[in-house]
Amino acid sequence: YIVELSVDGRLVRLQLEELIGGVEDDRRLVLRDYFHDQPSWHLDEAFTTLATISTEELVDVKVAAHRLHLLIGEPDLDAGMSPRGHRLLARVPRIPEPVTNRIIDRFGSLQKLLRATVADLDEIRDVGESRARAIKDGLARLAETSILDRYS
């Protein structure tokens, strides 16, 4: 259809690219936030499965969680799942991915990460005091913005 529309088709294509720009990164971060590696199932396999999952399966939360191996054991949708912090740390500028991974590994959950002090962050390899302070300030700013967005 885009080819047949000519000039309008190019406009539609640009609008589509603008709409889906960054979605791949967000999808990757969301999956990383809730995924836990298992001996027989790895993150790359979950990404491949997510790309091939049908719309019907994606809408059924229990089926989607089972296909992506997000629920360990018997699927219990009442069981709580907490994010690990990948999405929030990705929005803090100038943190290399290896450092982000060490921070996530150290604290394990977003709640523990948000409660961490500058000294706690400074203990992690390659963080340092100035980066620890920048991370703490960035997380506080993002949390404040998130709270304000809920009430506006």
Short mmCIF file of N, CA and C in Angstrom, two decimals:
data_model
loop_
_atom_site.label_atom_id
_atom_site.label_comp_id
_atom_site.label_asym_id
_atom_site.label_seq_id
_atom_site.Cartn_x
_atom_site.Cartn_y
_atom_site.Cartn_z
N TYR A 1 0.82 -1.21 0.00
CA TYR A 1 0.00 0.00 0.00
C TYR A 1 0.85 1.26 0.00
N ILE A 2 1.96 1.23 0.72
CA ILE A 2 2.80 2.41 0.83
C ILE A 2 3.38 2.78 -0.53
N VAL A 3 3.76 1.79 -1.35
CA VAL A 3 4.32 2.06 -2.67
C VAL A 3 3.26 2.72 -3.56
N GLU A 4 2.03 2.25 -3.50
CA GLU A 4 0.97 2.79 -4.34
C GLU A 4 0.60 4.22 -3.94
N LEU A 5 0.83 4.59 -2.71
CA LEU A 5 0.46 5.93 -2.26
C LEU A 5 1.48 6.99 -2.67
N SER A 6 2.64 6.61 -3.13
CA SER A 6 3.68 7.53 -3.62
C SER A 6 4.10 8.50 -2.53
N VAL A 7 3.90 9.80 -2.76
CA VAL A 7 4.35 10.82 -1.80
C VAL A 7 3.65 10.64 -0.46
N ASP A 8 2.35 10.36 -0.49
CA ASP A 8 1.63 10.14 0.76
C ASP A 8 2.13 8.88 1.45
N GLY A 9 2.54 7.89 0.65
CA GLY A 9 3.09 6.67 1.21
C GLY A 9 4.37 6.91 1.98
N ARG A 10 5.21 7.79 1.46
CA ARG A 10 6.45 8.12 2.18
C ARG A 10 6.14 8.82 3.49
N LEU A 11 5.13 9.68 3.49
CA LEU A 11 4.72 10.35 4.72
C LEU A 11 4.21 9.33 5.74
N VAL A 12 3.40 8.39 5.26
CA VAL A 12 2.88 7.34 6.14
C VAL A 12 4.04 6.51 6.70
N ARG A 13 5.02 6.16 5.85
CA ARG A 13 6.17 5.39 6.29
C ARG A 13 6.95 6.15 7.37
N LEU A 14 7.17 7.44 7.16
CA LEU A 14 7.89 8.25 8.16
C LEU A 14 7.12 8.30 9.48
N GLN A 15 5.79 8.43 9.39
CA GLN A 15 4.98 8.46 10.61
C GLN A 15 5.06 7.12 11.34
N LEU A 16 5.02 6.03 10.56
CA LEU A 16 5.12 4.70 11.16
C LEU A 16 6.47 4.52 11.85
N GLU A 17 7.55 4.92 11.19
CA GLU A 17 8.88 4.81 11.78
C GLU A 17 9.00 5.65 13.04
N GLU A 18 8.36 6.81 13.05
CA GLU A 18 8.38 7.66 14.24
C GLU A 18 7.61 7.01 15.39
N LEU A 19 6.50 6.36 15.06
CA LEU A 19 5.69 5.72 16.09
C LEU A 19 6.37 4.51 16.71
N ILE A 20 7.06 3.72 15.90
CA ILE A 20 7.66 2.49 16.44
C ILE A 20 9.12 2.67 16.80
N GLY A 21 9.67 3.86 16.63
CA GLY A 21 11.06 4.11 17.00
C GLY A 21 11.28 3.92 18.49
N GLY A 22 12.25 3.10 18.85
CA GLY A 22 12.55 2.87 20.27
C GLY A 22 11.75 1.76 20.90
N VAL A 23 10.75 1.24 20.19
CA VAL A 23 9.92 0.17 20.77
C VAL A 23 10.75 -1.08 21.01
N GLU A 24 11.67 -1.38 20.09
CA GLU A 24 12.52 -2.56 20.24
C GLU A 24 13.35 -2.47 21.52
N ASP A 25 13.93 -1.29 21.78
CA ASP A 25 14.72 -1.12 23.01
C ASP A 25 13.84 -1.27 24.24
N ASP A 26 12.64 -0.68 24.21
CA ASP A 26 11.73 -0.80 25.35
C ASP A 26 11.31 -2.24 25.59
N ARG A 27 11.04 -2.96 24.50
CA ARG A 27 10.64 -4.36 24.63
C ARG A 27 11.76 -5.17 25.27
N ARG A 28 12.98 -4.91 24.84
CA ARG A 28 14.14 -5.61 25.39
C ARG A 28 14.30 -5.30 26.88
N LEU A 29 14.14 -4.05 27.26
CA LEU A 29 14.30 -3.66 28.67
C LEU A 29 13.20 -4.24 29.55
N VAL A 30 11.96 -4.26 29.04
CA VAL A 30 10.86 -4.83 29.82
C VAL A 30 11.10 -6.31 30.06
N LEU A 31 11.51 -7.02 29.02
CA LEU A 31 11.77 -8.45 29.20
C LEU A 31 12.93 -8.67 30.16
N ARG A 32 13.97 -7.87 30.05
CA ARG A 32 15.11 -8.01 30.97
C ARG A 32 14.70 -7.70 32.41
N ASP A 33 13.75 -6.79 32.60
CA ASP A 33 13.30 -6.45 33.94
C ASP A 33 12.67 -7.63 34.67
N TYR A 34 11.98 -8.49 33.95
CA TYR A 34 11.24 -9.57 34.59
C TYR A 34 11.80 -10.96 34.34
N PHE A 35 12.75 -11.09 33.46
CA PHE A 35 13.29 -12.40 33.07
C PHE A 35 14.40 -12.84 34.02
N HIS A 36 14.40 -14.13 34.33
CA HIS A 36 15.49 -14.72 35.10
C HIS A 36 16.02 -15.91 34.31
N ASP A 37 17.33 -15.90 34.03
CA ASP A 37 17.94 -16.99 33.28
C ASP A 37 17.73 -18.31 34.00
N GLN A 38 17.50 -19.34 33.21
CA GLN A 38 17.36 -20.70 33.71
C GLN A 38 18.34 -21.56 32.92
N PRO A 39 18.73 -22.71 33.46
CA PRO A 39 19.69 -23.55 32.74
C PRO A 39 19.24 -23.92 31.32
N SER A 40 17.94 -24.12 31.14
CA SER A 40 17.45 -24.56 29.83
C SER A 40 16.77 -23.44 29.03
N TRP A 41 16.80 -22.23 29.51
CA TRP A 41 16.07 -21.14 28.85
C TRP A 41 16.83 -19.83 29.09
N HIS A 42 17.17 -19.14 28.01
CA HIS A 42 17.97 -17.93 28.11
C HIS A 42 17.24 -16.73 27.53
N LEU A 43 17.73 -15.57 27.82
CA LEU A 43 17.10 -14.32 27.41
C LEU A 43 16.94 -14.22 25.89
N ASP A 44 17.93 -14.63 25.14
CA ASP A 44 17.83 -14.57 23.68
C ASP A 44 16.68 -15.43 23.16
N GLU A 45 16.47 -16.57 23.79
CA GLU A 45 15.35 -17.43 23.40
C GLU A 45 14.02 -16.75 23.71
N ALA A 46 13.96 -16.02 24.81
CA ALA A 46 12.74 -15.31 25.16
C ALA A 46 12.45 -14.20 24.14
N PHE A 47 13.50 -13.50 23.68
CA PHE A 47 13.31 -12.46 22.65
C PHE A 47 12.79 -13.06 21.36
N THR A 48 13.35 -14.20 20.97
CA THR A 48 12.91 -14.87 19.75
C THR A 48 11.44 -15.30 19.88
N THR A 49 11.09 -15.86 21.03
CA THR A 49 9.71 -16.28 21.27
C THR A 49 8.78 -15.08 21.26
N LEU A 50 9.18 -13.99 21.89
CA LEU A 50 8.34 -12.80 21.92
C LEU A 50 8.08 -12.26 20.52
N ALA A 51 9.07 -12.37 19.65
CA ALA A 51 8.90 -11.88 18.28
C ALA A 51 7.95 -12.77 17.48
N THR A 52 7.83 -14.03 17.85
CA THR A 52 7.00 -14.95 17.07
C THR A 52 5.66 -15.26 17.73
N ILE A 53 5.42 -14.75 18.91
CA ILE A 53 4.19 -15.06 19.64
C ILE A 53 2.99 -14.40 18.94
N SER A 54 1.89 -15.12 18.85
CA SER A 54 0.71 -14.59 18.17
C SER A 54 0.00 -13.56 19.06
N THR A 55 -0.84 -12.77 18.43
CA THR A 55 -1.59 -11.75 19.16
C THR A 55 -2.49 -12.39 20.21
N GLU A 56 -3.12 -13.51 19.86
CA GLU A 56 -4.02 -14.20 20.79
C GLU A 56 -3.26 -14.69 22.02
N GLU A 57 -2.05 -15.22 21.79
CA GLU A 57 -1.23 -15.69 22.91
C GLU A 57 -0.74 -14.53 23.76
N LEU A 58 -0.43 -13.43 23.12
CA LEU A 58 0.08 -12.26 23.84
C LEU A 58 -0.99 -11.65 24.73
N VAL A 59 -2.24 -11.69 24.29
CA VAL A 59 -3.34 -11.13 25.07
C VAL A 59 -3.67 -12.01 26.27
N ASP A 60 -3.49 -13.31 26.14
CA ASP A 60 -3.73 -14.23 27.26
C ASP A 60 -2.49 -14.22 28.16
N VAL A 61 -2.58 -13.55 29.28
CA VAL A 61 -1.43 -13.32 30.16
C VAL A 61 -0.80 -14.63 30.61
N LYS A 62 -1.62 -15.60 30.96
CA LYS A 62 -1.10 -16.88 31.44
C LYS A 62 -0.29 -17.59 30.35
N VAL A 63 -0.82 -17.60 29.13
CA VAL A 63 -0.12 -18.25 28.02
C VAL A 63 1.17 -17.50 27.69
N ALA A 64 1.10 -16.17 27.64
CA ALA A 64 2.30 -15.37 27.33
C ALA A 64 3.38 -15.59 28.39
N ALA A 65 3.00 -15.56 29.64
CA ALA A 65 3.97 -15.77 30.73
C ALA A 65 4.58 -17.16 30.65
N HIS A 66 3.76 -18.15 30.31
CA HIS A 66 4.27 -19.53 30.18
C HIS A 66 5.22 -19.64 29.00
N ARG A 67 4.84 -19.08 27.84
CA ARG A 67 5.69 -19.16 26.64
C ARG A 67 7.03 -18.46 26.85
N LEU A 68 7.03 -17.37 27.63
CA LEU A 68 8.26 -16.61 27.87
C LEU A 68 9.02 -17.08 29.10
N HIS A 69 8.48 -18.10 29.78
CA HIS A 69 9.11 -18.66 30.99
C HIS A 69 9.27 -17.60 32.09
N LEU A 70 8.30 -16.75 32.23
CA LEU A 70 8.37 -15.72 33.27
C LEU A 70 7.88 -16.25 34.61
N LEU A 71 7.02 -17.25 34.57
CA LEU A 71 6.52 -17.84 35.80
C LEU A 71 7.21 -19.18 36.01
N ILE A 72 7.83 -19.34 37.16
CA ILE A 72 8.53 -20.58 37.47
C ILE A 72 7.56 -21.48 38.23
N GLY A 73 7.49 -22.73 37.84
CA GLY A 73 6.58 -23.67 38.48
C GLY A 73 5.18 -23.51 37.93
N GLU A 74 4.19 -23.78 38.76
CA GLU A 74 2.79 -23.67 38.35
C GLU A 74 2.41 -22.21 38.12
N PRO A 75 1.83 -21.91 36.95
CA PRO A 75 1.47 -20.51 36.67
C PRO A 75 0.46 -19.97 37.68
N ASP A 76 0.87 -18.98 38.42
CA ASP A 76 0.00 -18.34 39.41
C ASP A 76 0.02 -16.85 39.11
N LEU A 77 -1.05 -16.37 38.51
CA LEU A 77 -1.09 -14.97 38.12
C LEU A 77 -1.26 -14.03 39.31
N ASP A 78 -1.56 -14.58 40.47
CA ASP A 78 -1.67 -13.75 41.67
C ASP A 78 -0.32 -13.53 42.34
N ALA A 79 0.68 -14.29 41.92
CA ALA A 79 2.01 -14.14 42.49
C ALA A 79 2.61 -12.82 42.01
N GLY A 80 3.26 -12.13 42.89
CA GLY A 80 3.84 -10.84 42.54
C GLY A 80 5.13 -10.98 41.73
N MET A 81 5.31 -10.06 40.82
CA MET A 81 6.56 -9.96 40.06
C MET A 81 7.03 -8.53 40.20
N SER A 82 8.28 -8.37 40.52
CA SER A 82 8.78 -7.01 40.65
C SER A 82 9.90 -6.77 39.64
N PRO A 83 9.93 -5.57 39.07
CA PRO A 83 10.98 -5.26 38.09
C PRO A 83 12.34 -5.20 38.76
N ARG A 84 13.36 -5.45 37.96
CA ARG A 84 14.72 -5.44 38.48
C ARG A 84 15.38 -4.07 38.36
N GLY A 85 14.89 -3.21 37.46
CA GLY A 85 15.42 -1.86 37.37
C GLY A 85 16.08 -1.51 36.05
N HIS A 86 16.05 -2.39 35.07
CA HIS A 86 16.71 -2.12 33.79
C HIS A 86 16.13 -0.90 33.08
N ARG A 87 14.80 -0.79 33.05
CA ARG A 87 14.18 0.34 32.34
C ARG A 87 14.54 1.67 32.99
N LEU A 88 14.52 1.73 34.30
CA LEU A 88 14.83 2.98 34.99
C LEU A 88 16.30 3.35 34.85
N LEU A 89 17.19 2.39 35.01
CA LEU A 89 18.62 2.67 34.87
C LEU A 89 18.98 3.06 33.43
N ALA A 90 18.24 2.55 32.47
CA ALA A 90 18.50 2.92 31.07
C ALA A 90 18.21 4.39 30.81
N ARG A 91 17.38 4.99 31.64
CA ARG A 91 17.03 6.41 31.48
C ARG A 91 17.98 7.34 32.23
N VAL A 92 18.88 6.78 33.01
CA VAL A 92 19.91 7.58 33.69
C VAL A 92 21.09 7.69 32.72
N PRO A 93 21.52 8.89 32.38
CA PRO A 93 22.57 9.04 31.37
C PRO A 93 23.94 8.55 31.82
N ARG A 94 24.71 8.12 30.84
CA ARG A 94 26.13 7.76 30.98
C ARG A 94 26.40 6.61 31.95
N ILE A 95 25.57 5.58 31.89
CA ILE A 95 25.87 4.36 32.65
C ILE A 95 26.08 3.25 31.63
N PRO A 96 27.31 2.74 31.51
CA PRO A 96 27.55 1.65 30.56
C PRO A 96 26.76 0.39 30.96
N GLU A 97 26.41 -0.41 29.97
CA GLU A 97 25.61 -1.61 30.22
C GLU A 97 26.26 -2.58 31.21
N PRO A 98 27.58 -2.81 31.14
CA PRO A 98 28.18 -3.71 32.15
C PRO A 98 28.00 -3.19 33.58
N VAL A 99 28.08 -1.89 33.76
CA VAL A 99 27.88 -1.31 35.10
C VAL A 99 26.42 -1.48 35.51
N THR A 100 25.51 -1.23 34.57
CA THR A 100 24.08 -1.43 34.85
C THR A 100 23.84 -2.88 35.29
N ASN A 101 24.42 -3.83 34.59
CA ASN A 101 24.23 -5.24 34.94
C ASN A 101 24.77 -5.55 36.34
N ARG A 102 25.93 -4.97 36.70
CA ARG A 102 26.48 -5.20 38.05
C ARG A 102 25.57 -4.58 39.11
N ILE A 103 25.01 -3.42 38.84
CA ILE A 103 24.09 -2.79 39.79
C ILE A 103 22.86 -3.65 39.99
N ILE A 104 22.28 -4.13 38.89
CA ILE A 104 21.09 -4.99 38.97
C ILE A 104 21.41 -6.28 39.71
N ASP A 105 22.55 -6.88 39.40
CA ASP A 105 22.94 -8.12 40.09
C ASP A 105 23.13 -7.90 41.58
N ARG A 106 23.66 -6.75 41.96
CA ARG A 106 23.92 -6.45 43.38
C ARG A 106 22.63 -6.27 44.17
N PHE A 107 21.66 -5.54 43.59
CA PHE A 107 20.45 -5.21 44.36
C PHE A 107 19.29 -6.15 44.06
N GLY A 108 19.18 -6.67 42.86
CA GLY A 108 18.18 -7.68 42.54
C GLY A 108 16.78 -7.19 42.22
N SER A 109 16.38 -6.06 42.77
CA SER A 109 15.03 -5.55 42.49
C SER A 109 15.06 -4.02 42.47
N LEU A 110 14.07 -3.47 41.81
CA LEU A 110 13.97 -2.02 41.69
C LEU A 110 13.79 -1.37 43.06
N GLN A 111 13.00 -1.98 43.92
CA GLN A 111 12.76 -1.41 45.25
C GLN A 111 14.05 -1.31 46.06
N LYS A 112 14.86 -2.37 46.01
CA LYS A 112 16.14 -2.33 46.74
C LYS A 112 17.08 -1.32 46.12
N LEU A 113 17.04 -1.20 44.80
CA LEU A 113 17.87 -0.24 44.10
C LEU A 113 17.50 1.19 44.49
N LEU A 114 16.21 1.47 44.58
CA LEU A 114 15.76 2.82 44.94
C LEU A 114 16.11 3.16 46.39
N ARG A 115 16.21 2.14 47.25
CA ARG A 115 16.57 2.38 48.65
C ARG A 115 18.08 2.45 48.87
N ALA A 116 18.86 2.12 47.85
CA ALA A 116 20.32 2.10 47.98
C ALA A 116 20.86 3.50 48.24
N THR A 117 21.91 3.57 49.03
CA THR A 117 22.57 4.84 49.30
C THR A 117 23.71 5.04 48.29
N VAL A 118 24.26 6.23 48.30
CA VAL A 118 25.41 6.52 47.45
C VAL A 118 26.56 5.59 47.84
N ALA A 119 26.73 5.34 49.13
CA ALA A 119 27.80 4.44 49.59
C ALA A 119 27.58 3.01 49.09
N ASP A 120 26.32 2.55 49.09
CA ASP A 120 26.02 1.21 48.56
C ASP A 120 26.38 1.11 47.09
N LEU A 121 26.02 2.13 46.33
CA LEU A 121 26.32 2.14 44.89
C LEU A 121 27.83 2.24 44.64
N ASP A 122 28.51 3.01 45.47
CA ASP A 122 29.95 3.21 45.33
C ASP A 122 30.74 1.92 45.52
N GLU A 123 30.19 0.96 46.27
CA GLU A 123 30.87 -0.31 46.51
C GLU A 123 30.94 -1.19 45.27
N ILE A 124 30.10 -0.91 44.28
CA ILE A 124 30.05 -1.73 43.07
C ILE A 124 31.20 -1.35 42.16
N ARG A 125 31.84 -2.37 41.58
CA ARG A 125 33.00 -2.15 40.71
C ARG A 125 32.65 -1.23 39.55
N ASP A 126 33.53 -0.28 39.29
CA ASP A 126 33.44 0.70 38.18
C ASP A 126 32.33 1.74 38.36
N VAL A 127 31.78 1.86 39.56
CA VAL A 127 30.77 2.90 39.76
C VAL A 127 31.45 4.17 40.25
N GLY A 128 32.12 4.13 41.35
CA GLY A 128 32.79 5.32 41.88
C GLY A 128 31.80 6.28 42.52
N GLU A 129 32.32 7.18 43.33
CA GLU A 129 31.46 8.08 44.10
C GLU A 129 30.67 9.06 43.22
N SER A 130 31.31 9.65 42.23
CA SER A 130 30.60 10.64 41.40
C SER A 130 29.51 9.98 40.57
N ARG A 131 29.79 8.81 40.01
CA ARG A 131 28.75 8.10 39.25
C ARG A 131 27.65 7.62 40.19
N ALA A 132 28.02 7.17 41.39
CA ALA A 132 27.02 6.73 42.35
C ALA A 132 26.07 7.87 42.70
N ARG A 133 26.62 9.05 42.90
CA ARG A 133 25.80 10.22 43.21
C ARG A 133 24.89 10.56 42.02
N ALA A 134 25.43 10.48 40.79
CA ALA A 134 24.65 10.77 39.58
C ALA A 134 23.51 9.74 39.41
N ILE A 135 23.82 8.49 39.72
CA ILE A 135 22.79 7.44 39.63
C ILE A 135 21.70 7.69 40.66
N LYS A 136 22.09 7.97 41.88
CA LYS A 136 21.11 8.21 42.96
C LYS A 136 20.24 9.42 42.62
N ASP A 137 20.85 10.51 42.15
CA ASP A 137 20.09 11.70 41.78
C ASP A 137 19.17 11.43 40.59
N GLY A 138 19.70 10.71 39.60
CA GLY A 138 18.90 10.38 38.42
C GLY A 138 17.70 9.52 38.77
N LEU A 139 17.90 8.52 39.61
CA LEU A 139 16.79 7.66 40.02
C LEU A 139 15.76 8.43 40.83
N ALA A 140 16.22 9.31 41.71
CA ALA A 140 15.29 10.12 42.51
C ALA A 140 14.47 11.03 41.60
N ARG A 141 15.13 11.63 40.61
CA ARG A 141 14.43 12.52 39.68
C ARG A 141 13.39 11.73 38.86
N LEU A 142 13.77 10.54 38.38
CA LEU A 142 12.84 9.72 37.60
C LEU A 142 11.66 9.24 38.45
N ALA A 143 11.92 8.86 39.68
CA ALA A 143 10.85 8.43 40.57
C ALA A 143 9.90 9.59 40.85
N GLU A 144 10.45 10.78 41.07
CA GLU A 144 9.62 11.95 41.32
C GLU A 144 8.77 12.28 40.09
N THR A 145 9.36 12.22 38.93
CA THR A 145 8.62 12.48 37.68
C THR A 145 7.51 11.47 37.50
N SER A 146 7.80 10.21 37.79
CA SER A 146 6.81 9.15 37.66
C SER A 146 5.62 9.39 38.59
N ILE A 147 5.91 9.79 39.81
CA ILE A 147 4.84 10.07 40.78
C ILE A 147 4.02 11.26 40.32
N LEU A 148 4.68 12.31 39.85
CA LEU A 148 3.96 13.49 39.38
C LEU A 148 3.11 13.17 38.16
N ASP A 149 3.60 12.31 37.27
CA ASP A 149 2.83 11.93 36.08
C ASP A 149 1.55 11.19 36.45
N ARG A 150 1.58 10.43 37.52
CA ARG A 150 0.38 9.69 37.94
C ARG A 150 -0.74 10.62 38.39
N TYR A 151 -0.37 11.75 38.96
CA TYR A 151 -1.37 12.64 39.53
C TYR A 151 -1.68 13.85 38.65
N SER A 152 -1.14 13.88 37.45
CA SER A 152 -1.45 15.02 36.58
C SER A 152 -2.31 14.60 35.41
#
